[in-house]
PDB file of C-alpha atoms in Angstrom:
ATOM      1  CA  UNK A 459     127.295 105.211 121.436  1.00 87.00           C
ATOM      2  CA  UNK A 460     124.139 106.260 119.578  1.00 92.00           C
ATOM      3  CA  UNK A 461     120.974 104.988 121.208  1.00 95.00           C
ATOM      4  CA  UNK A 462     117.740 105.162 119.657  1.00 97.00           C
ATOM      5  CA  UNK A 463     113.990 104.904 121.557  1.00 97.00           C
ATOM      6  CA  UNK A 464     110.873 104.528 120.972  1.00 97.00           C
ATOM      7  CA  UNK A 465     107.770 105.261 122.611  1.00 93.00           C
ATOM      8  CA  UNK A 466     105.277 103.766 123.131  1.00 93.00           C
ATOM      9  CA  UNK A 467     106.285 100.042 122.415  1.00 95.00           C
ATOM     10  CA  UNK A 468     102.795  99.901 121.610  1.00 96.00           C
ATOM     11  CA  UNK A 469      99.712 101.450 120.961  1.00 95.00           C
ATOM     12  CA  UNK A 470      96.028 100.568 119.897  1.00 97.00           C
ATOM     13  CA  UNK A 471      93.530 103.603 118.444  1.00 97.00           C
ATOM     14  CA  UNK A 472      90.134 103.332 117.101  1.00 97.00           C
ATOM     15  CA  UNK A 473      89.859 104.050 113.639  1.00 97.00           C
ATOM     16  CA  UNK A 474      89.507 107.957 112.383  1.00 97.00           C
ATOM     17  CA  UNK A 475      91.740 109.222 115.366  1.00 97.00           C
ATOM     18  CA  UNK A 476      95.435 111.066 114.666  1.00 97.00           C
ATOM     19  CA  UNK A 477      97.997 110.186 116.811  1.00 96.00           C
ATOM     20  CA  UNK A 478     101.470 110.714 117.477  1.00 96.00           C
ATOM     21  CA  UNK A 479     104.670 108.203 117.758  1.00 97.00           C
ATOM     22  CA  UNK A 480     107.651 109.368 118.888  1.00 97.00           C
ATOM     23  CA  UNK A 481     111.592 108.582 118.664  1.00 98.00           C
ATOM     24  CA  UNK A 482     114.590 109.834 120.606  1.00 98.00           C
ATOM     25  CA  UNK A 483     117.942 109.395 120.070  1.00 97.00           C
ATOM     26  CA  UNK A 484     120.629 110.144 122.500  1.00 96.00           C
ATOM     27  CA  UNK A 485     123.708 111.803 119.864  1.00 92.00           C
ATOM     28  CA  UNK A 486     122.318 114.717 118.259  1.00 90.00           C
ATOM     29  CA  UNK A 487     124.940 114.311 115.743  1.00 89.00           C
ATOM     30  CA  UNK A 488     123.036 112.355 113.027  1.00 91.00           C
ATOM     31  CA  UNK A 489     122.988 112.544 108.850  1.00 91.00           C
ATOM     32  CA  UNK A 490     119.506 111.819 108.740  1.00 93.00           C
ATOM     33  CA  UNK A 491     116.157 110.169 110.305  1.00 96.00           C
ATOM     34  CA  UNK A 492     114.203 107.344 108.438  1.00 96.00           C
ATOM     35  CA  UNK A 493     110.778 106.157 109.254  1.00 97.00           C
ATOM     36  CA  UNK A 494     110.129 103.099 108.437  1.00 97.00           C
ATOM     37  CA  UNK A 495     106.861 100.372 108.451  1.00 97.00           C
ATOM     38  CA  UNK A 496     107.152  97.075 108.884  1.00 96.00           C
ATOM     39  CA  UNK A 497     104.612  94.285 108.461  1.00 95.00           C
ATOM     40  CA  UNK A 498     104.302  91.459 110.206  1.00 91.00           C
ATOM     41  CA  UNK A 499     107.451  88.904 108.544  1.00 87.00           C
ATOM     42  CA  UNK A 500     108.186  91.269 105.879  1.00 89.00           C
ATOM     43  CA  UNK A 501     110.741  93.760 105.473  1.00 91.00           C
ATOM     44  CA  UNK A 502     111.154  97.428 106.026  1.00 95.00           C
ATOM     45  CA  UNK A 503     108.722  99.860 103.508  1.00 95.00           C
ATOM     46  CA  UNK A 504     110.763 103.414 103.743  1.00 95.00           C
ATOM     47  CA  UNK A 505     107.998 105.971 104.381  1.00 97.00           C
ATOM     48  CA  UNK A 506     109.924 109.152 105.150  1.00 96.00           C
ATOM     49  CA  UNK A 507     113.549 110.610 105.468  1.00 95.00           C
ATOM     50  CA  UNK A 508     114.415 114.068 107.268  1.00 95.00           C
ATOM     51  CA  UNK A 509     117.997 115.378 106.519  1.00 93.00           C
ATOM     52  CA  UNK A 510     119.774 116.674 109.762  1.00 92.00           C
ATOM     53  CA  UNK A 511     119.101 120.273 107.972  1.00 93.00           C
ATOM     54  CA  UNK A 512     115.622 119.633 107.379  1.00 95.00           C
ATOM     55  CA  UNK A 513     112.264 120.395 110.114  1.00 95.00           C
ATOM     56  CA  UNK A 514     109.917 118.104 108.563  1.00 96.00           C
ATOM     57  CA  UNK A 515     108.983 116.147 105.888  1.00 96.00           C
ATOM     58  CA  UNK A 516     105.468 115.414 105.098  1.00 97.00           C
ATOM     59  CA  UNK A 517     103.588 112.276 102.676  1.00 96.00           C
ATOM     60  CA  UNK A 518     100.102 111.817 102.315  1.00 97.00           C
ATOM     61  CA  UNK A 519      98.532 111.201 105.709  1.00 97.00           C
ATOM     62  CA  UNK A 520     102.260 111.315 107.407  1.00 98.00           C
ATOM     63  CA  UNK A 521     104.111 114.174 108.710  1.00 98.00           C
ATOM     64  CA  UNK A 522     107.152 113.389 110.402  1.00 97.00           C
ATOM     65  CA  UNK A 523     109.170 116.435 112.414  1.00 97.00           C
ATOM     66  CA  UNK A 524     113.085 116.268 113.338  1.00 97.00           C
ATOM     67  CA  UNK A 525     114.192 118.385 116.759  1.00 96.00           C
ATOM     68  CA  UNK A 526     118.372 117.424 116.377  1.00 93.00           C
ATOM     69  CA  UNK A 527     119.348 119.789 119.464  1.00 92.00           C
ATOM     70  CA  UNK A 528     116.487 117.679 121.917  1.00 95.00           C
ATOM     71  CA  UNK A 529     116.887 114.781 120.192  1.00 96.00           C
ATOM     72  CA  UNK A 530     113.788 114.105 119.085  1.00 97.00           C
ATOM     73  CA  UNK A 531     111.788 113.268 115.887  1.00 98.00           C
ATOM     74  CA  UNK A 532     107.567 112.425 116.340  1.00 97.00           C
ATOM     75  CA  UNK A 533     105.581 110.593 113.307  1.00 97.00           C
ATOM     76  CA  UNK A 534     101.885 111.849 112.637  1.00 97.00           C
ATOM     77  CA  UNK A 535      99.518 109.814 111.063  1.00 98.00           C
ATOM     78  CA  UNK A 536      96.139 111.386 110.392  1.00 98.00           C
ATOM     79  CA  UNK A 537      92.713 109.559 110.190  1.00 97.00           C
ATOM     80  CA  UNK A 538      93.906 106.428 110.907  1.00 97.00           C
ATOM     81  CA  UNK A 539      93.137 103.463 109.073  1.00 97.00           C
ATOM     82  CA  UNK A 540      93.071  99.677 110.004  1.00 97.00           C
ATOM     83  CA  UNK A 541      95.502  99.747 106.983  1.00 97.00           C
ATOM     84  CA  UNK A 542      98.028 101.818 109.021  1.00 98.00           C
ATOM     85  CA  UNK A 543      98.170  98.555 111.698  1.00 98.00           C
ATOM     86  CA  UNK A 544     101.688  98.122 111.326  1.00 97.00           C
ATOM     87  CA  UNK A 545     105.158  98.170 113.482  1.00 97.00           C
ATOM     88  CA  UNK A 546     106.878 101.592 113.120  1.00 98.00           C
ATOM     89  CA  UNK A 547     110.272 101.649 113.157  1.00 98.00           C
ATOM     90  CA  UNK A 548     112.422 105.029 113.606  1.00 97.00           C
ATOM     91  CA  UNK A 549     116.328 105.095 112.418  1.00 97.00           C
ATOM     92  CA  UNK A 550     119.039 108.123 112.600  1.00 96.00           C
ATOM     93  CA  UNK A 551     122.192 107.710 110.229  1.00 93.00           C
ATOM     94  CA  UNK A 552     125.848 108.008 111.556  1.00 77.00           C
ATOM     95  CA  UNK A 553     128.611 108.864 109.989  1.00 72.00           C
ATOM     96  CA  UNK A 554     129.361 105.083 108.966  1.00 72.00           C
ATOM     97  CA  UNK A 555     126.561 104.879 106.603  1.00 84.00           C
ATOM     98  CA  UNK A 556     124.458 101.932 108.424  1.00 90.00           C
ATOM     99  CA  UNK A 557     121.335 102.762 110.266  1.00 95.00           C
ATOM    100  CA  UNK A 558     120.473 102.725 114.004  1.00 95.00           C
ATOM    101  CA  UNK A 559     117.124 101.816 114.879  1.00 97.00           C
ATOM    102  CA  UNK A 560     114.820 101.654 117.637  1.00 97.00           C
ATOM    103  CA  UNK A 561     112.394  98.690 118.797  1.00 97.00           C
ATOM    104  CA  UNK A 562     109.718 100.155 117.235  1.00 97.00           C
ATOM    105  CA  UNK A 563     106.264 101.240 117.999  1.00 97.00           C
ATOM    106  CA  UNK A 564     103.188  98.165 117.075  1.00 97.00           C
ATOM    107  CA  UNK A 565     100.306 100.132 115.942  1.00 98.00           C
ATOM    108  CA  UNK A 566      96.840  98.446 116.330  1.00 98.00           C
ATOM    109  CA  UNK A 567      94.079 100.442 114.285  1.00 97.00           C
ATOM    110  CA  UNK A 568      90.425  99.188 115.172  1.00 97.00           C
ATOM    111  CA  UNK A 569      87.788  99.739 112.958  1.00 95.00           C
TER     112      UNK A 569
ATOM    113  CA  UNK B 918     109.905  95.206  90.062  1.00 53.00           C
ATOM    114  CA  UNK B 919     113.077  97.050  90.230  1.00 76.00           C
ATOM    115  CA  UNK B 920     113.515  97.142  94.141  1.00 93.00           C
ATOM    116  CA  UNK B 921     115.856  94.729  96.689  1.00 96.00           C
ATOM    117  CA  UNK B 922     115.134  90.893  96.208  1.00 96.00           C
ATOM    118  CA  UNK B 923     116.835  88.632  98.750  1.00 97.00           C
ATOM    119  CA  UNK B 924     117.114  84.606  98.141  1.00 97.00           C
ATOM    120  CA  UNK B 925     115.639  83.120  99.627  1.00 97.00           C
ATOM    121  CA  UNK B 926     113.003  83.906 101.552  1.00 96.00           C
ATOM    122  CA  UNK B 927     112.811  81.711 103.850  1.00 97.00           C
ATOM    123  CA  UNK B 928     115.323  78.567 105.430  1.00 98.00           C
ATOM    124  CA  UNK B 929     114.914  75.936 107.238  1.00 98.00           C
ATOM    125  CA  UNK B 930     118.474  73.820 108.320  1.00 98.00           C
ATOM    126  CA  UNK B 931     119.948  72.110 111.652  1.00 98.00           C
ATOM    127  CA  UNK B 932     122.703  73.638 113.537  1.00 97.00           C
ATOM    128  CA  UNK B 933     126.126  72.628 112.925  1.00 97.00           C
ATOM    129  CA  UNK B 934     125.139  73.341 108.903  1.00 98.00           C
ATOM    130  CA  UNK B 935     126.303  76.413 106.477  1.00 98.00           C
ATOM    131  CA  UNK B 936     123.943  78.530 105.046  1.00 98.00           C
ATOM    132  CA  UNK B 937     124.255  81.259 102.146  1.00 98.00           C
ATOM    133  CA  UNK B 938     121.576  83.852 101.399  1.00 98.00           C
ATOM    134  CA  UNK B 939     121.869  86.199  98.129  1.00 98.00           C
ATOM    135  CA  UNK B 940     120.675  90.328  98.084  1.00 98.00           C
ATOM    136  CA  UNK B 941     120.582  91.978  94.739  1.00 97.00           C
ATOM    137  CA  UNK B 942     120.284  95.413  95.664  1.00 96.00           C
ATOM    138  CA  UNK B 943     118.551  98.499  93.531  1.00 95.00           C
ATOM    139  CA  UNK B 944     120.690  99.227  90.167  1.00 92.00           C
ATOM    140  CA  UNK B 945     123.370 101.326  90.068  1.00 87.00           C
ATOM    141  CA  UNK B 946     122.939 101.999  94.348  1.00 93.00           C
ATOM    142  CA  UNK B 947     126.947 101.336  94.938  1.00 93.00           C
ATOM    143  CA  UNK B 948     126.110 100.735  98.701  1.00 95.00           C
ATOM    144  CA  UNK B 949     124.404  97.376  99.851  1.00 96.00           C
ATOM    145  CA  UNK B 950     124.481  96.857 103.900  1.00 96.00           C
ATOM    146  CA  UNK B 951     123.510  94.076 105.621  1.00 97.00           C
ATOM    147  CA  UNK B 952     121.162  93.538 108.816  1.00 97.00           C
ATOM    148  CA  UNK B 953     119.731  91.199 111.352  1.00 97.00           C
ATOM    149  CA  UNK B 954     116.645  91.567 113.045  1.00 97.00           C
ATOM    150  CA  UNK B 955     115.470  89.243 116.036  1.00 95.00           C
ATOM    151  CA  UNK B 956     111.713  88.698 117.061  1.00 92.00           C
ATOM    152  CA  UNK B 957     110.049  92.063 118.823  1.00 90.00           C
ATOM    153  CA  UNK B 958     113.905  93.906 117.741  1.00 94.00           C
ATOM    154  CA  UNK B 959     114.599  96.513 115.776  1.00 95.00           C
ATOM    155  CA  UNK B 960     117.507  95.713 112.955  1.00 96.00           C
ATOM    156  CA  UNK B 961     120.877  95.854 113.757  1.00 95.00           C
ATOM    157  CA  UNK B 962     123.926  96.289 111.407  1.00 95.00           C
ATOM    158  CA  UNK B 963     125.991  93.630 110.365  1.00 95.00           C
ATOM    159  CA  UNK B 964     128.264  94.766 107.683  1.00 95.00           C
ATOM    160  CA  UNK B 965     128.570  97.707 104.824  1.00 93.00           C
ATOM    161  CA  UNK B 966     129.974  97.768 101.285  1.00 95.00           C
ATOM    162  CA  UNK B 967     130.661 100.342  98.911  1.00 93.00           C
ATOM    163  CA  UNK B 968     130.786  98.568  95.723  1.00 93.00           C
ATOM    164  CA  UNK B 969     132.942  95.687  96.025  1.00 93.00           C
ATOM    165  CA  UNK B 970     134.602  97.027  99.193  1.00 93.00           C
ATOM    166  CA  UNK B 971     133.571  95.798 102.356  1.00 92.00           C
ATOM    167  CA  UNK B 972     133.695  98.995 104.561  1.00 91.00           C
ATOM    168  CA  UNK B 973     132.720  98.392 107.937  1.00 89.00           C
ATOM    169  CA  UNK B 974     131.818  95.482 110.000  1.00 90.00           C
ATOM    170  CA  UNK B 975     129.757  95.113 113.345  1.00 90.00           C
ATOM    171  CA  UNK B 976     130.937  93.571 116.384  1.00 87.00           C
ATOM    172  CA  UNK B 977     127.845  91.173 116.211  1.00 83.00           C
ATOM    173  CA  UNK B 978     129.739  89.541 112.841  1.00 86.00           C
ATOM    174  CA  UNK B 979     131.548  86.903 114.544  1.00 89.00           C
ATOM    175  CA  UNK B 980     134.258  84.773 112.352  1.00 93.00           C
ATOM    176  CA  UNK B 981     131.613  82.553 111.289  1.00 96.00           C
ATOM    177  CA  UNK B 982     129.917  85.467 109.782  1.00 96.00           C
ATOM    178  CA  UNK B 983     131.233  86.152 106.053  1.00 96.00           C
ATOM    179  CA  UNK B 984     130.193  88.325 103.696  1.00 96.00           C
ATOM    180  CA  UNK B 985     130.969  89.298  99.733  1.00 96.00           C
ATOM    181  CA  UNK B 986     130.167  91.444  97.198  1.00 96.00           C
ATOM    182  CA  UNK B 987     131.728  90.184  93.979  1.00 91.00           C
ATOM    183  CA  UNK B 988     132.215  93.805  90.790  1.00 86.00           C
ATOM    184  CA  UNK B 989     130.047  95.910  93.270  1.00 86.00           C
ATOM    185  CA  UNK B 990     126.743  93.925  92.199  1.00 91.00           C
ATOM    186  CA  UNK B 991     124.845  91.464  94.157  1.00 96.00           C
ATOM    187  CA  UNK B 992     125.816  90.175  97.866  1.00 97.00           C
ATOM    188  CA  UNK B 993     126.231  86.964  99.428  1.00 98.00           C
ATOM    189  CA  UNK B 994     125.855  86.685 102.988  1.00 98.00           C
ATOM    190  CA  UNK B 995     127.663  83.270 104.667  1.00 97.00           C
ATOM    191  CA  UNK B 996     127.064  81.488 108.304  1.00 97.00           C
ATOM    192  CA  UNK B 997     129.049  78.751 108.712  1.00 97.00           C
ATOM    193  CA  UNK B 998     128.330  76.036 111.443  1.00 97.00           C
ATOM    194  CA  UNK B 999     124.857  77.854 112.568  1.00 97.00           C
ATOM    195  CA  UNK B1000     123.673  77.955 115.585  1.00 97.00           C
ATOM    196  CA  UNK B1001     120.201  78.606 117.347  1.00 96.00           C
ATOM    197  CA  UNK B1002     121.352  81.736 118.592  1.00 95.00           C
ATOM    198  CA  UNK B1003     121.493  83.048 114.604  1.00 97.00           C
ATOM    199  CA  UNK B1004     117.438  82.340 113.931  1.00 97.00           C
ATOM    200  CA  UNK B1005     116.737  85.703 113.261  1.00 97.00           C
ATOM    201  CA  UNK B1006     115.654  87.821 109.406  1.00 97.00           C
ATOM    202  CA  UNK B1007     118.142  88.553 107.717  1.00 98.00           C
ATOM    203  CA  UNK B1008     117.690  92.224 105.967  1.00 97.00           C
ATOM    204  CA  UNK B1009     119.448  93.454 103.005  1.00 97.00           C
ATOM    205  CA  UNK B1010     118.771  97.484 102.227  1.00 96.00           C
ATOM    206  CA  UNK B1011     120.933  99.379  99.705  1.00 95.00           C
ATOM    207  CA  UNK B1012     121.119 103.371  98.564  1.00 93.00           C
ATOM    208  CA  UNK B1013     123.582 105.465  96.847  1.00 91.00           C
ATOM    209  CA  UNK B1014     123.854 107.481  99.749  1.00 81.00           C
ATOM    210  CA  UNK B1015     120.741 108.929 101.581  1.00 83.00           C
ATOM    211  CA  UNK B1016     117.745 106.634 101.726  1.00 90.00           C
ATOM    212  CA  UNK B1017     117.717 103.223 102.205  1.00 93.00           C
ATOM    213  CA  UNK B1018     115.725 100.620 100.453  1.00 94.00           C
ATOM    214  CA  UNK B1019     115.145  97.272 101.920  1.00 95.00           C
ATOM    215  CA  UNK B1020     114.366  93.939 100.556  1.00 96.00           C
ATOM    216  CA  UNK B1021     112.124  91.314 102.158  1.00 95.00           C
ATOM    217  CA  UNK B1022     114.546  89.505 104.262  1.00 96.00           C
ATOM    218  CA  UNK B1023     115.127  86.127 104.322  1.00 97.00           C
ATOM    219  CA  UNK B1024     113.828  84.110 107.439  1.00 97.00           C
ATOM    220  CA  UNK B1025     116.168  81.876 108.945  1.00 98.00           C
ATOM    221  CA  UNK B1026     115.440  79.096 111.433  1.00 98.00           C
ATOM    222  CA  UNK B1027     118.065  77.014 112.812  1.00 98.00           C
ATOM    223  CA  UNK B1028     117.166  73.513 114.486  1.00 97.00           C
TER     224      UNK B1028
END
């Protein structure tokens, strides 16, 4: 059974600094690897998918990386902003289609 | 806006009592999926379709649980005789195949 992790649960940064979230997931046979944000009560903004072929994908400030054989995917955000203050949310695709997620990271960004 | 809308947003009803929410997902994205998400949780899957076809369906969808997707367009999702246990967001996301996009959940609160 797929299991998906997330470290830290959360994590508070003063504005300006990059930092690093990170996801594991225990079957390294995945589709893909979504990142997602999440505001507080809202639903899930899509900010980057790696396909299992695929090192890393990069948007903007963001630059996640996908290590299938460890099991392992890490989301850097440069210079963050109190705008970035969000919950992170990692997911890896089986072969049904739906999504698995993790608990997510809550990023605090102080200015 | 062109993206997921889920109806409604938010509701409010006392246990024993059926409720229905609605998910119109992207145009032309054949697959719609449906999640639940519980306070400090990641999601977790609920059931798939593939245009009209329901495809696969979680464990967590008891018989109480329903779910339809009438010519492959929009999505009902039906709890019948709620109970506390199902407060939770309710998360509709659809794709035709890679990326998912989600909507912005519907709230639901049973008292």
């Amino acid at each position: 059974k797929q299991e998906v992790t997330q470290i830290p649960a959360a994590l508070s940064v003063p504005e300006g600094e990059n930092l690093v979230l990170n996801c594991s997931f225990t079957d390294s046979a995945i589709y893909n690897l979504q990142w997602f944000r999440q505001d507080p009560g809202k639903g899930l903004t899509s900010l980057l998918l790696i396909q299992s072929s695929q090192r890393e994908q990069t948007s903007g400030r963001l630059n996640a990386s996908l290590d299938k054989s460890s099991g392992r995917s890490t989301l850097y955000i440069a210079a963050s902003q109190p705008g970035d203050s969000a919950t992170y949310l990692c997911a890896v695709r089986g072969s049904q289609g739906n999504l698995i997620f993790g608990k997510g990271t809550k990023l605090s960004v102080k200015p | 806006d062109t993206g997921v809308s889920q109806d409604p947003r938010h509701k409010i009803t006392k246990r024993g009592q059926n409720v229905t929410f609605r998910c119109d997902p992207i145009s032309e994205h054949n697959r719609l999926y449906w999640y639940r998400q519980t306070l400090g949780q990641g999601p977790e899957f609920l059931t798939y379709f593939q245009n009209e076809a329901q495809l696969e369906k979680s464990r967590l969808l008891s018989d109480r649980f329903s779910a339809e997707r009438p010519k492959g367009s929009f999505s009902t999702l039906e709890i019948q005789r709620t109970e506390q246990g199902d407060s939770a967001m309710y998360l509709c996301a659809s794709s035709t195949g890679s990326e998912q996009y989600f909507g912005p959940g519907t709230r639901l609160t049973v008292t």
